[in-house]
Tab-separated table of C-alpha atoms in Angstrom:
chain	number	residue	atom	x	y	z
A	1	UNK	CA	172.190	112.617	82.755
A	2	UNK	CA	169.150	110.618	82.130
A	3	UNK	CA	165.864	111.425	82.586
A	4	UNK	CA	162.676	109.197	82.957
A	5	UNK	CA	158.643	109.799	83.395
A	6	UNK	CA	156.017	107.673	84.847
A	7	UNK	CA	152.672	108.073	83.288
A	8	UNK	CA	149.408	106.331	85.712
A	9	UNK	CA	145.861	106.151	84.983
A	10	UNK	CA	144.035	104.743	88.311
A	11	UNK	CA	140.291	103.441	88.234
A	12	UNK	CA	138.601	103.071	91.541
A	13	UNK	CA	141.850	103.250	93.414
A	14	UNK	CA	143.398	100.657	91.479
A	15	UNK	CA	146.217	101.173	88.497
A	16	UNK	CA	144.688	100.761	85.060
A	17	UNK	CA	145.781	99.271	82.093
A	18	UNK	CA	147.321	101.757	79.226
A	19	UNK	CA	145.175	101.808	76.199
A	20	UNK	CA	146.827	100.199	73.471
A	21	UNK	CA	144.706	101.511	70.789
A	22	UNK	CA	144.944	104.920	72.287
A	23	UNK	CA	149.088	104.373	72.505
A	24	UNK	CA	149.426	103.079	68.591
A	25	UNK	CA	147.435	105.690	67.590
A	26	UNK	CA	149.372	108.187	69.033
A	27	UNK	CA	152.941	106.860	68.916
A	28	UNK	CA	152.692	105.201	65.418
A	29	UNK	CA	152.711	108.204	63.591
A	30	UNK	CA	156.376	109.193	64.793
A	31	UNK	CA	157.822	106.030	65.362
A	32	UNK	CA	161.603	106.022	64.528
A	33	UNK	CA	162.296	102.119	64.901
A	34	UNK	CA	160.118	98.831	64.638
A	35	UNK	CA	157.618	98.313	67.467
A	36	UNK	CA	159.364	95.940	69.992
A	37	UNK	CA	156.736	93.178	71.912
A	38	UNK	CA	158.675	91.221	74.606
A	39	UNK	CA	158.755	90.285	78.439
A	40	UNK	CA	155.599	92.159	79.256
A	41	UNK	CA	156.644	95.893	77.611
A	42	UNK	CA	156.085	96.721	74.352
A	43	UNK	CA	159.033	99.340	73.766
A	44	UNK	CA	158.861	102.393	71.060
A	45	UNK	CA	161.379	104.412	69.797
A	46	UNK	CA	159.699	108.139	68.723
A	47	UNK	CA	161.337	111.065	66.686
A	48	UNK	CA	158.858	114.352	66.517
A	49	UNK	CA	158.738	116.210	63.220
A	50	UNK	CA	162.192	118.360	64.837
A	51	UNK	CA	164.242	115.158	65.512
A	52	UNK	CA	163.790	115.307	69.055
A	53	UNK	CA	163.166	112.133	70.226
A	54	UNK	CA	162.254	109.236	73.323
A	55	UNK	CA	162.385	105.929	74.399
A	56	UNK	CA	158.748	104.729	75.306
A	57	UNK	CA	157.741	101.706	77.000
A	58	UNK	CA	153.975	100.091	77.887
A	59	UNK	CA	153.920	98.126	80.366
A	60	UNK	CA	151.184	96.141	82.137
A	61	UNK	CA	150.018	99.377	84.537
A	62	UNK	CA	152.292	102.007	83.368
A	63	UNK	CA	153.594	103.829	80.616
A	64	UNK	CA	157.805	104.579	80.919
A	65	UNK	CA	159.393	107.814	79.335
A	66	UNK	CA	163.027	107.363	79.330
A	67	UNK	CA	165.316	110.328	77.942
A	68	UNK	CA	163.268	113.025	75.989
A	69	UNK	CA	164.914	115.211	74.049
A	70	UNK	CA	164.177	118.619	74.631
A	71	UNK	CA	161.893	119.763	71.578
A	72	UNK	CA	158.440	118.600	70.078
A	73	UNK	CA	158.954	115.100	71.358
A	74	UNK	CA	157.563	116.994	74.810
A	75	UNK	CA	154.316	117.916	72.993
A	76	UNK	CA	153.812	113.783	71.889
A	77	UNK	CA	154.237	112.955	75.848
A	78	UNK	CA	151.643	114.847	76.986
A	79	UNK	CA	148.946	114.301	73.787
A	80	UNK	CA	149.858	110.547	74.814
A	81	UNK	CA	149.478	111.082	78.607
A	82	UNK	CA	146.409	113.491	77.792
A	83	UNK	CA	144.619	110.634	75.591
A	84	UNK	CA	145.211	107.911	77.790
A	85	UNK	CA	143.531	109.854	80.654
A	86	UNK	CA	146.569	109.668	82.947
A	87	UNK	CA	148.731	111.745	85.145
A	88	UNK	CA	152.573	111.830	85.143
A	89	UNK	CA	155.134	110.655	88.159
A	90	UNK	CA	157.500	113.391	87.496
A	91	UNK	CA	161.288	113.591	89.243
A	92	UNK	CA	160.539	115.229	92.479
A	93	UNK	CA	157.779	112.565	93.528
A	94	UNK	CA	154.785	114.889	92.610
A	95	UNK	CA	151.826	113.438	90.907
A	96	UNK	CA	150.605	115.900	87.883
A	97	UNK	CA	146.950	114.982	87.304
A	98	UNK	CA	143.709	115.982	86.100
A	99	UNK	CA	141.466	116.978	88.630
A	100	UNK	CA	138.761	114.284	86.889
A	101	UNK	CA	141.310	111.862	88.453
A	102	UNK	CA	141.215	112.862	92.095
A	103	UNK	CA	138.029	110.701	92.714
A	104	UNK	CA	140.061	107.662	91.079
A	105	UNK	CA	143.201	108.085	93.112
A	106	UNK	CA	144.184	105.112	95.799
A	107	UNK	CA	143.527	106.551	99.193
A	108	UNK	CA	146.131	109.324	101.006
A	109	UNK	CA	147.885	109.954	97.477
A	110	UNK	CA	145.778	113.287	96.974
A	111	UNK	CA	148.566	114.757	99.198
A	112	UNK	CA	151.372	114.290	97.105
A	113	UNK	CA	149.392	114.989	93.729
A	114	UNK	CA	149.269	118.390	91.682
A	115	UNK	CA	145.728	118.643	90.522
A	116	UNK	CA	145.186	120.395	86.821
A	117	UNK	CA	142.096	120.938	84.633
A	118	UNK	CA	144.242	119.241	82.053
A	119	UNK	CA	147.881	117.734	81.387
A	120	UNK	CA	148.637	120.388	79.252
A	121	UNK	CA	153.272	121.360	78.392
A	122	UNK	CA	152.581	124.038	80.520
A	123	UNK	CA	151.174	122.099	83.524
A	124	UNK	CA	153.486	119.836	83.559
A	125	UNK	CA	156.331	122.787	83.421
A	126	UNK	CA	155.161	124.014	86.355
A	127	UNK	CA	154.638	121.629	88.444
A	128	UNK	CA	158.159	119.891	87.355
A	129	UNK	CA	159.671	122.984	88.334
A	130	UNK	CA	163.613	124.152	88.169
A	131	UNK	CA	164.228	120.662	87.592
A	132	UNK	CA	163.614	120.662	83.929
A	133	UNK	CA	162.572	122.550	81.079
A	134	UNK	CA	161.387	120.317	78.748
A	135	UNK	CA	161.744	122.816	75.662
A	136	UNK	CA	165.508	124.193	76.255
């Protein structure tokens, strides 16, 4: 079964760009494969220091998590999605965000948001729910 994360950052209403320094700076570190540049997404493949790893892929407003392993490579999602300032589309439609970000959001999507003091592992394991645990 696959499994795939969304991660936003909105500025006055309007989807942002991701930071590219911010990402490299982050996802350089525990890159597993060459950095791949093509048809609008740059694309990384990351291992954490346990061999869990990720597919990762920045695009022009969002940043793509497809199939993390469950281990450490959870902790490198959320530095990157804590860093970039963003909030996470997770499975069941729910938006995890900082609160910081409510005032930021495009109008009428407070009500399907989850509002945290911070996108922390154990945020986002709550508000994801039964539907995963990220660390078994």
């Amino acid at each position: 079964m696959s499994y795939s994360l969304s991660l936003y950052r909105f500025s006055g209403g309007e989807l942002a760009e991701p930071d590219m320094d911010v990402v490299r700076a982050v996802l350089s570190p525990v890159r597993a494969g060459r950095e791949k540049v093509g048809d609008g997404v740059t694309e990384y493949w990351i291992r954490a220091a346990d061999g869990s790893e990720a597919e990762v892929g920045i695009f022009e407003s969002f940043v793509s998590v497809e199939n993390p392993q469950a281990g450490d490579v959870w902790k490198i999602v959320i530095e990157l999605t804590d860093r970039l300032g963003a909030g996470i589309l997770i499975p069941s439609g729910a938006f995890l965000c900082p609160e910081g970000m409510r005032a930021q959001l495009p109008k009428g999507m407070e009500d399907d948001s989850v509002f945290v003091p911070a996108i922390t592992l154990a945020a986002f394991e709550r508000a994801a729910g039964p539907f995963t645990n990220p660390l078994t």
